[in-house]
PDB file of C-alpha atoms in Angstrom:
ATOM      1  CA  UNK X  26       0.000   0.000   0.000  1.00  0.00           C
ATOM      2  CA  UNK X  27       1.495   3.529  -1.030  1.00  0.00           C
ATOM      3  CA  UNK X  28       1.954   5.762   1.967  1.00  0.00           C
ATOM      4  CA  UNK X  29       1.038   9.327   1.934  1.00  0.00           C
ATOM      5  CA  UNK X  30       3.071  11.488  -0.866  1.00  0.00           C
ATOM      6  CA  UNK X  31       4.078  14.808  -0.399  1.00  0.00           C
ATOM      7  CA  UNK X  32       6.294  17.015  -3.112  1.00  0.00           C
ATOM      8  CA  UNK X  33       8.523  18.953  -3.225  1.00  0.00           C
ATOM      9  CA  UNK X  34      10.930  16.830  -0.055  1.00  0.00           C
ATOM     10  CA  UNK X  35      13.022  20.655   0.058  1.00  0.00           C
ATOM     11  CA  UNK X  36      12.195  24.339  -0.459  1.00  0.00           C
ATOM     12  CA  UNK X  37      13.998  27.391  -0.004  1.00  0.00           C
ATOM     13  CA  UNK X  38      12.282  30.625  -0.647  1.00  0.00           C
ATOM     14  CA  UNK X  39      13.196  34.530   0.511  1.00  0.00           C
ATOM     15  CA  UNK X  40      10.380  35.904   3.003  1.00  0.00           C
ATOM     16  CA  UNK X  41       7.727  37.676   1.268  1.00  0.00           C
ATOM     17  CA  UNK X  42       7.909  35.234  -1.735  1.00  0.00           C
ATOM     18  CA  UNK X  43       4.877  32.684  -1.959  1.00  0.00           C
ATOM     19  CA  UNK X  44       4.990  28.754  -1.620  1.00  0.00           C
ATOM     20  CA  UNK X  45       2.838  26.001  -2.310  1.00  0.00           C
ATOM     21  CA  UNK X  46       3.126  22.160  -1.180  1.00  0.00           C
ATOM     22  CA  UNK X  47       1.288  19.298  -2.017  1.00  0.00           C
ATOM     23  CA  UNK X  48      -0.180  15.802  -0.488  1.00  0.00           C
ATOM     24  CA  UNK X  49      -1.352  13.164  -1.862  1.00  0.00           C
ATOM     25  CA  UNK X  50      -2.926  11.126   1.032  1.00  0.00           C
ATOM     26  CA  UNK X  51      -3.453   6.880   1.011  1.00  0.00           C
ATOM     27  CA  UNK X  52      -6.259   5.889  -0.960  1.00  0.00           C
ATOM     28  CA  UNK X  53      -9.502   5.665   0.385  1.00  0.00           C
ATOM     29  CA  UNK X  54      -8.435   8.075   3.378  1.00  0.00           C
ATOM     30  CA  UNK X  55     -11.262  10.716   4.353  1.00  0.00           C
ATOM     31  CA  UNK X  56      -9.716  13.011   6.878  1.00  0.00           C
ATOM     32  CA  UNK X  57      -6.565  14.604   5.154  1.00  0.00           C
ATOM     33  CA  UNK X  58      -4.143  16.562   8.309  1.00  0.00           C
ATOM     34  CA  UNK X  59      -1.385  19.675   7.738  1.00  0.00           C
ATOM     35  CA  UNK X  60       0.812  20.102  10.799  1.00  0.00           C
ATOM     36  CA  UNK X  61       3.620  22.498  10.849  1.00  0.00           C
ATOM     37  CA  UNK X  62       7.016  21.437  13.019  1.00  0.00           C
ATOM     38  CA  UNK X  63       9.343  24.151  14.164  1.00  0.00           C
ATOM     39  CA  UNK X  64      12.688  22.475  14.404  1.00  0.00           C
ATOM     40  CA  UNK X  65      12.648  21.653  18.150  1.00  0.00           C
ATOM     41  CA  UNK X  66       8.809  21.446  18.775  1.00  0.00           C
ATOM     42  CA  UNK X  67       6.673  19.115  18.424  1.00  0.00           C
ATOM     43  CA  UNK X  68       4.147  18.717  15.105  1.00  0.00           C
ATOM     44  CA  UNK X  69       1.294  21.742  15.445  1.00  0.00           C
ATOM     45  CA  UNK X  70      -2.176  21.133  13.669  1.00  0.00           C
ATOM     46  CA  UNK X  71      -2.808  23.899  11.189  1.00  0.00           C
ATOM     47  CA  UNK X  72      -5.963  22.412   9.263  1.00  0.00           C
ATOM     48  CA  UNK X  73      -7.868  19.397   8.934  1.00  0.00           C
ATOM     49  CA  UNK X  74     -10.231  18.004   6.278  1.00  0.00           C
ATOM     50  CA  UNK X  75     -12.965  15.421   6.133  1.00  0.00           C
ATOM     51  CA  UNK X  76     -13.695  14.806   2.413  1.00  0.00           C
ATOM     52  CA  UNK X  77     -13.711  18.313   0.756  1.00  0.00           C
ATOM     53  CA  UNK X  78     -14.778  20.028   4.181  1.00  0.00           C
ATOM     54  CA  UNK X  79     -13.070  21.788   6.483  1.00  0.00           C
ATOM     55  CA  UNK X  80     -12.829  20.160  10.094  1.00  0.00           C
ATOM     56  CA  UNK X  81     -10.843  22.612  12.104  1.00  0.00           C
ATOM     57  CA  UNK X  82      -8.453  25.346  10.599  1.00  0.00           C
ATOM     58  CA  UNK X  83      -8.268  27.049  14.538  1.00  0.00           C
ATOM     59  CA  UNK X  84      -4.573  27.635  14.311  1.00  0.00           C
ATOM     60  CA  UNK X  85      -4.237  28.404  10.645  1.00  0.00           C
ATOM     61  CA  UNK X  86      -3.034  31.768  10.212  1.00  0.00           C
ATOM     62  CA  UNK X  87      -5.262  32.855   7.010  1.00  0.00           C
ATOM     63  CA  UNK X  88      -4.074  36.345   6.452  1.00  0.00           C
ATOM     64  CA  UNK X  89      -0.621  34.239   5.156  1.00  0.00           C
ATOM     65  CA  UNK X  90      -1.567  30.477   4.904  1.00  0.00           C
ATOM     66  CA  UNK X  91      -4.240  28.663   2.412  1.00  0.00           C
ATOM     67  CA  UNK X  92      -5.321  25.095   2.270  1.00  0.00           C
ATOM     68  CA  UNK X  93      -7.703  23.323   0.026  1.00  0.00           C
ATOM     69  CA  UNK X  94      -9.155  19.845  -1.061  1.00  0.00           C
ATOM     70  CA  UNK X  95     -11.170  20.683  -3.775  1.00  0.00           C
ATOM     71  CA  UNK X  96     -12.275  17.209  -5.063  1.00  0.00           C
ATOM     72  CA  UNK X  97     -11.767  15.382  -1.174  1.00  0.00           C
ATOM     73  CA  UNK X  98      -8.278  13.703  -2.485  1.00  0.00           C
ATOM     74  CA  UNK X  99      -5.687  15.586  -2.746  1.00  0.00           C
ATOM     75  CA  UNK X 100      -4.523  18.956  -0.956  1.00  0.00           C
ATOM     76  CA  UNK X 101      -2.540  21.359  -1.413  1.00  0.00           C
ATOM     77  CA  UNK X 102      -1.091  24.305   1.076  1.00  0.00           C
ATOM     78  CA  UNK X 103      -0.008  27.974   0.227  1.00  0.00           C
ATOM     79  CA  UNK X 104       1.857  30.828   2.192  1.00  0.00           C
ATOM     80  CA  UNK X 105       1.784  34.075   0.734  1.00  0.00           C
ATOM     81  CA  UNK X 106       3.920  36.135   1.399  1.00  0.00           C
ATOM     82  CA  UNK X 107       6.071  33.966   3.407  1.00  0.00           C
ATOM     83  CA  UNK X 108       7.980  34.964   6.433  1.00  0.00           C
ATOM     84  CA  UNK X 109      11.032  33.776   8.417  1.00  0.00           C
ATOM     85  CA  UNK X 110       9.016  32.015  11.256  1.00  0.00           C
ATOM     86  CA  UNK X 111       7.206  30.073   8.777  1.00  0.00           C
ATOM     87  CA  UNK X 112      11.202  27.825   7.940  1.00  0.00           C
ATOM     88  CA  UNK X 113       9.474  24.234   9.361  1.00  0.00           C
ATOM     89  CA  UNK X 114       8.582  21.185   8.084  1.00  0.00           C
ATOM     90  CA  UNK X 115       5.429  20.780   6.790  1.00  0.00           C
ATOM     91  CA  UNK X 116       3.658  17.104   7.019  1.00  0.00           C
ATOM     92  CA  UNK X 117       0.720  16.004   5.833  1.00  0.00           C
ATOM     93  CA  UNK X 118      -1.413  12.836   7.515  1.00  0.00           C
ATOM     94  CA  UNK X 119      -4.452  10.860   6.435  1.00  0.00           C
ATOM     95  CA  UNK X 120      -6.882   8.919   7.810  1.00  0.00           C
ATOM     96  CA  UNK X 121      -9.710   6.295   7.091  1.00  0.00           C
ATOM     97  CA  UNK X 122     -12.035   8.905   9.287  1.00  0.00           C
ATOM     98  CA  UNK X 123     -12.698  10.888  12.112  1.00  0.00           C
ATOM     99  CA  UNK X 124     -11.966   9.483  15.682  1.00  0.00           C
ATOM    100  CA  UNK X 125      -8.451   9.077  17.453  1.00  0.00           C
ATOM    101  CA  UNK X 126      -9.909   5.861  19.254  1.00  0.00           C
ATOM    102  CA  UNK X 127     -10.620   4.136  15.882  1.00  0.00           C
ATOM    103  CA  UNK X 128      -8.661   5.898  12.976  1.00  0.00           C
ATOM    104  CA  UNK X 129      -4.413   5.699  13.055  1.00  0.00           C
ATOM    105  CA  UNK X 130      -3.356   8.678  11.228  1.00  0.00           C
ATOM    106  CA  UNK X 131      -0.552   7.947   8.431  1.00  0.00           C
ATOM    107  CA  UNK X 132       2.242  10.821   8.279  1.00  0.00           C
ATOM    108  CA  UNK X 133       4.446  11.486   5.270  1.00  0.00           C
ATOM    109  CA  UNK X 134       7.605  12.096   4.788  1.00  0.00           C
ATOM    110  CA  UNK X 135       7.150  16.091   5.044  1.00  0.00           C
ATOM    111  CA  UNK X 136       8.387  18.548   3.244  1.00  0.00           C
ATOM    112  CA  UNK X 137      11.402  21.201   4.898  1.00  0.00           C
ATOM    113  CA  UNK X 138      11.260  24.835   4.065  1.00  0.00           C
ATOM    114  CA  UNK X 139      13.562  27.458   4.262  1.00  0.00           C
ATOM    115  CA  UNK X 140      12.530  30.972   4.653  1.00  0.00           C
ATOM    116  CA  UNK X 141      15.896  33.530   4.141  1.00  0.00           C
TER     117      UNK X 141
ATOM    118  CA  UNK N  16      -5.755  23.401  27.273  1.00  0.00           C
ATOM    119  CA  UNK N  17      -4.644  19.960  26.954  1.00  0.00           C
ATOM    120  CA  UNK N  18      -0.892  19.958  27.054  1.00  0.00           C
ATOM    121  CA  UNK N  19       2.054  17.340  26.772  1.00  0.00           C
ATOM    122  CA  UNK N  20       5.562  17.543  28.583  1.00  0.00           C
ATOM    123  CA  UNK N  21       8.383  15.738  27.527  1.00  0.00           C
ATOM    124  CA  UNK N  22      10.899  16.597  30.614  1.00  0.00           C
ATOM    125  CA  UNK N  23      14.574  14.963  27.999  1.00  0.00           C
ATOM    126  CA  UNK N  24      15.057  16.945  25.400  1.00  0.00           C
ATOM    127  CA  UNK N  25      18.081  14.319  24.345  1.00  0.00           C
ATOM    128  CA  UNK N  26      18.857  10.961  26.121  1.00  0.00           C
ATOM    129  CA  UNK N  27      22.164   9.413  25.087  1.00  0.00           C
ATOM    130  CA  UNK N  28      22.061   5.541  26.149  1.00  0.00           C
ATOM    131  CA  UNK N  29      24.396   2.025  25.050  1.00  0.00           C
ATOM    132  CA  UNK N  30      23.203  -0.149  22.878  1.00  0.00           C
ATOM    133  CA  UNK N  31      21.685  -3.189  24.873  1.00  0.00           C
ATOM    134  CA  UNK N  32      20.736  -0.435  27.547  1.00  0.00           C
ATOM    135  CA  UNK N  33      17.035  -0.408  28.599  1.00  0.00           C
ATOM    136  CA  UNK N  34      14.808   3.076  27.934  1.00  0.00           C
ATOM    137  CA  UNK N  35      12.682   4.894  29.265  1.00  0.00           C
ATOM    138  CA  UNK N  36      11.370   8.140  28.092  1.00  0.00           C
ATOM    139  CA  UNK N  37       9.052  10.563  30.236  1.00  0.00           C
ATOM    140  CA  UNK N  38       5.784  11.373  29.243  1.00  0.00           C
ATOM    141  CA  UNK N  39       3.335  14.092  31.776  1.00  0.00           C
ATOM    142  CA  UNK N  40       0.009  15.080  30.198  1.00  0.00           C
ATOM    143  CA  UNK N  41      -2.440  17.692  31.423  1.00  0.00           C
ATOM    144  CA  UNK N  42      -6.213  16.825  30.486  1.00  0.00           C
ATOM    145  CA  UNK N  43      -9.361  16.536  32.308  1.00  0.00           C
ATOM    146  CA  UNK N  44     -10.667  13.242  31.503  1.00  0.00           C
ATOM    147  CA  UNK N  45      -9.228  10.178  30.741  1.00  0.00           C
ATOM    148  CA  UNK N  46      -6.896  10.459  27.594  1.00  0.00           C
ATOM    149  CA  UNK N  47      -6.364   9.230  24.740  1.00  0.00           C
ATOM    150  CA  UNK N  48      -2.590   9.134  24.867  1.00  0.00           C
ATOM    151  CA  UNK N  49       0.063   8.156  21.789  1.00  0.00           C
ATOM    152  CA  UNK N  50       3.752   7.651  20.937  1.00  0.00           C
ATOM    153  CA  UNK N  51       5.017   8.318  18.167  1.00  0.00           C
ATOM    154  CA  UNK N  52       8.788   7.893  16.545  1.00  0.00           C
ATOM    155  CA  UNK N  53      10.331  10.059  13.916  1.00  0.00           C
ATOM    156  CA  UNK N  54      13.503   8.733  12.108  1.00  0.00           C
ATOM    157  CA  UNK N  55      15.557  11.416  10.470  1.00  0.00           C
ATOM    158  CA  UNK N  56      13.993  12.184   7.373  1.00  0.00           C
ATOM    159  CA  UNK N  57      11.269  10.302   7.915  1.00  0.00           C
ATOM    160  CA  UNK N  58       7.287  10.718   8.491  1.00  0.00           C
ATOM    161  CA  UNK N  59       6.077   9.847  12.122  1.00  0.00           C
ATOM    162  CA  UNK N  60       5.006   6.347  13.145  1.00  0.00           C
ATOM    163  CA  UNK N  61       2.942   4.927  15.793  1.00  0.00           C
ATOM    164  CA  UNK N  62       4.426   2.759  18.012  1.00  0.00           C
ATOM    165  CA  UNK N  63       1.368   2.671  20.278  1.00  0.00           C
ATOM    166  CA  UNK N  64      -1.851   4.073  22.012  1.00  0.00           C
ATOM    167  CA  UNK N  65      -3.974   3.975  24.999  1.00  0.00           C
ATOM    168  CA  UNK N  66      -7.609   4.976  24.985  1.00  0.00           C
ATOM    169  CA  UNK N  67      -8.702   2.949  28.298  1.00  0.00           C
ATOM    170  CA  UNK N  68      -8.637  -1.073  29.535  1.00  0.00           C
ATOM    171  CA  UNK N  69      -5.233  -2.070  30.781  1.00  0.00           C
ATOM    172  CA  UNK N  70      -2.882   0.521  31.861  1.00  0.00           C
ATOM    173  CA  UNK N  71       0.191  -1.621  30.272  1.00  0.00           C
ATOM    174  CA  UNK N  72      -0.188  -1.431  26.803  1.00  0.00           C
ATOM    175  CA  UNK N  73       2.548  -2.633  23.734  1.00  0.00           C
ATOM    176  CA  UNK N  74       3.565  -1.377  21.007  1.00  0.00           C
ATOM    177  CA  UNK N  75       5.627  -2.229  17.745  1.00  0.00           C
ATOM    178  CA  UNK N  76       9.219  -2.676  17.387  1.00  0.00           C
ATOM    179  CA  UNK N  77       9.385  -3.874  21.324  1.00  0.00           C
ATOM    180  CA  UNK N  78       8.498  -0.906  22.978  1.00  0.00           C
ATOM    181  CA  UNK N  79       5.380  -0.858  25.851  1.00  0.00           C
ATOM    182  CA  UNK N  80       4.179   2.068  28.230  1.00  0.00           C
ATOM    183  CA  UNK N  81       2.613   2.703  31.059  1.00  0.00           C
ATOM    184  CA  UNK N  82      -0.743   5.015  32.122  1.00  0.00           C
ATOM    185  CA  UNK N  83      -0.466   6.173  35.338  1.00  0.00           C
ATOM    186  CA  UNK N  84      -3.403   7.913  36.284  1.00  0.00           C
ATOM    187  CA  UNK N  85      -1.975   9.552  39.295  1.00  0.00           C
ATOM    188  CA  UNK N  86       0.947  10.445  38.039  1.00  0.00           C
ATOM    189  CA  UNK N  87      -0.086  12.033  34.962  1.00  0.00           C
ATOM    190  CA  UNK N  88       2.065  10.123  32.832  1.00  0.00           C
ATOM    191  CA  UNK N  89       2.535   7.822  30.228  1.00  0.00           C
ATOM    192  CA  UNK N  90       6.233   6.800  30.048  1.00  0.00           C
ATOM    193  CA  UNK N  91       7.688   4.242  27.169  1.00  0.00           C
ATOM    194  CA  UNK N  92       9.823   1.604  28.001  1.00  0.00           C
ATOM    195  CA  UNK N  93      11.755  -0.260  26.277  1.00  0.00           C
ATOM    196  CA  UNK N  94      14.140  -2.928  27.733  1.00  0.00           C
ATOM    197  CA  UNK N  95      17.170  -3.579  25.387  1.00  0.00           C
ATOM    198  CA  UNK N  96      18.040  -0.585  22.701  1.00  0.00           C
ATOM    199  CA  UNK N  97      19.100  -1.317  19.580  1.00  0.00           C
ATOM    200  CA  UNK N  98      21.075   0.774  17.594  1.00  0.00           C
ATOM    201  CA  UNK N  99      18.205   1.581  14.894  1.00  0.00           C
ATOM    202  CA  UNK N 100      16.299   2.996  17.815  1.00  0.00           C
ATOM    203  CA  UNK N 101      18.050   6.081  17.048  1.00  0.00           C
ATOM    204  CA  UNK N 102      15.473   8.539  16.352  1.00  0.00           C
ATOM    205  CA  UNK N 103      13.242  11.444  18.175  1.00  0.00           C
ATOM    206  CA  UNK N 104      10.705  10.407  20.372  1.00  0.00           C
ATOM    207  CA  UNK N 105       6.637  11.942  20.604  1.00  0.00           C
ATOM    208  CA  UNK N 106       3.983  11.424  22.787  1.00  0.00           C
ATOM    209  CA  UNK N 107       0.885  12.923  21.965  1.00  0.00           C
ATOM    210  CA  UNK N 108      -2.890  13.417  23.816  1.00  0.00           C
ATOM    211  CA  UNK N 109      -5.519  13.389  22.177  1.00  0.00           C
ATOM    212  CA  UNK N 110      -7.441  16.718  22.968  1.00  0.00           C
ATOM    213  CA  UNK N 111     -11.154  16.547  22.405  1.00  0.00           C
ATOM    214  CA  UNK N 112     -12.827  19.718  20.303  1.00  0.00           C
ATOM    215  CA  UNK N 113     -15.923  21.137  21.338  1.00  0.00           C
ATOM    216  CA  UNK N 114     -18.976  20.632  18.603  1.00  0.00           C
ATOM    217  CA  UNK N 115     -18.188  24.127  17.483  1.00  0.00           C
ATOM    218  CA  UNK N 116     -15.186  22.965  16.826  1.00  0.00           C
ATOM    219  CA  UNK N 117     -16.256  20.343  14.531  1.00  0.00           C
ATOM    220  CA  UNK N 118     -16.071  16.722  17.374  1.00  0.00           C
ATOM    221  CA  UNK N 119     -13.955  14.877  16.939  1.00  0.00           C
ATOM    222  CA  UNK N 120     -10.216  15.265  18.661  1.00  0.00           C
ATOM    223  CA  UNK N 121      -7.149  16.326  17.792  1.00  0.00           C
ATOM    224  CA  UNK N 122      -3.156  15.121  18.468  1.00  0.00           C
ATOM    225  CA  UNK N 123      -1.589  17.521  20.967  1.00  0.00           C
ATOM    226  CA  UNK N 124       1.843  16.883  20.471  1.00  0.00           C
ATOM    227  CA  UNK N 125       5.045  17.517  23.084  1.00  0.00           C
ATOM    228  CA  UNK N 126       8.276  18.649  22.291  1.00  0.00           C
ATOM    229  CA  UNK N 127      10.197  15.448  21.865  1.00  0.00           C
ATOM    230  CA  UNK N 128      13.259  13.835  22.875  1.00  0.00           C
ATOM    231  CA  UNK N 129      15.922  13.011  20.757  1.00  0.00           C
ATOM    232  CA  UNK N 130      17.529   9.372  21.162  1.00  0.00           C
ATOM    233  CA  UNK N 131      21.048   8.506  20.414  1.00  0.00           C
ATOM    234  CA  UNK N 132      22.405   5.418  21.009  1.00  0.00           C
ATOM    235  CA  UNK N 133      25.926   4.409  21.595  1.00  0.00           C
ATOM    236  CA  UNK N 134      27.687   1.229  19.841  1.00  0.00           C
TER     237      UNK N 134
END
């Protein structure tokens, strides 16, 4: 079974430049997951999907960051314009559905960028 | 707010050595607690969960924790390290969202501690 794909792996941008990344979650997977992990801390839930809806986007800041699952697959996630706190790792995670006590979520690999 | 402490940020132990990494959680209710591993690189995995039953639970790769209520904590053990242990250590809680919020919960993460192992 393919894991959850992300692209690009590495990204360096300046600040105030804009950035998109990209997940492609397991198959069949409902509930699509962004975190954001500053080097040092922990993962950080920015947004979460079920299908094509939006779950919980509480600690997405939307004045810079963007997320969207148009057709409930697939997701991308913009920053525009970027700025030097935003340099983390970004990782996507999928799951069959909602519900810690019944659904494992799947991370992927992530993807590290580089604000300068 | 639900929280997670990790006390080590790094833990340097010998191969062969036994582990055990520290785990405190602040919640109201029972938790729903998780560890997780991150190799370098890498996406996380789950090496295990508790949601309620026995307090001993075990995971993959030969790892187990604890729940102790009283303590707050949920500690991983594991009792001979091999060298592919290497690798930076989670524990989550899983933090329940009000209906506003849209159900459900969601994986409160702490800082993590960073395992190297000695030949």
């Amino acid at each position: 079974e393919a894991g959850v794909a992300q692209s690009p792996r590495y990204k360096i941008i300046e600040k105030r430049q804009s950035v998109a990344f990209w997940c492609n979650p397991i198959s069949g997977h409902a509930t699509l997951y962004w975190y954001q992990q500053i080097l040092g801390q922990g993962p950080k839930l920015l947004i979460q999907f079920q299908n094509n809806g939006v779950v919980d986007d509480s600690q997405l800041p939307k004045d810079r960051f963007s997320a969207e699952r148009l057709k409930g697959v697939d997701s991308t996630l913009k920053i525009q314009p970027a700025k030097l706190e935003d340099s983390a790792v970004y990782l996507c995670a999928s799951s069959v559905g909602l519900g810690l006590a019944y659904y494992e979520q799947y991370f992927g690999p992530g993807t590290r960028l580089t604000v300068t | 707010a639900q929280s997670v402490t990790q006390p080590d940020i790094h833990i340097t132990v010998s191969e062969g050595a036994s582990l055990e990494l520290r785990c405190n959680y602040s919640y109201g209710a029972t938790p729903y607690l998780f560890w997780y591993v991150q190799s370098p690189g890498q996406g996380l995995q789950l090496l295990l969960k508790y949601f309620s039953g026995d307090t001993l639970v075990q995971g993959i790769k030969g790892f187990e924790a604890e729940f102790k209520r009283s303590q707050s904590s949920f500690n991983l053990r594991k009792p001979s390290v091999h060298w592919s242990d290497a690798a930076e250590y989670f524990c989550a809680v899983g933090a329940k969202r009000t209906s506003i919020q849209g159900g459900s919960e969601k994986l409160v993460f702490g800082k993590g501690t960073k395992l190297t192992v000695n030949p």
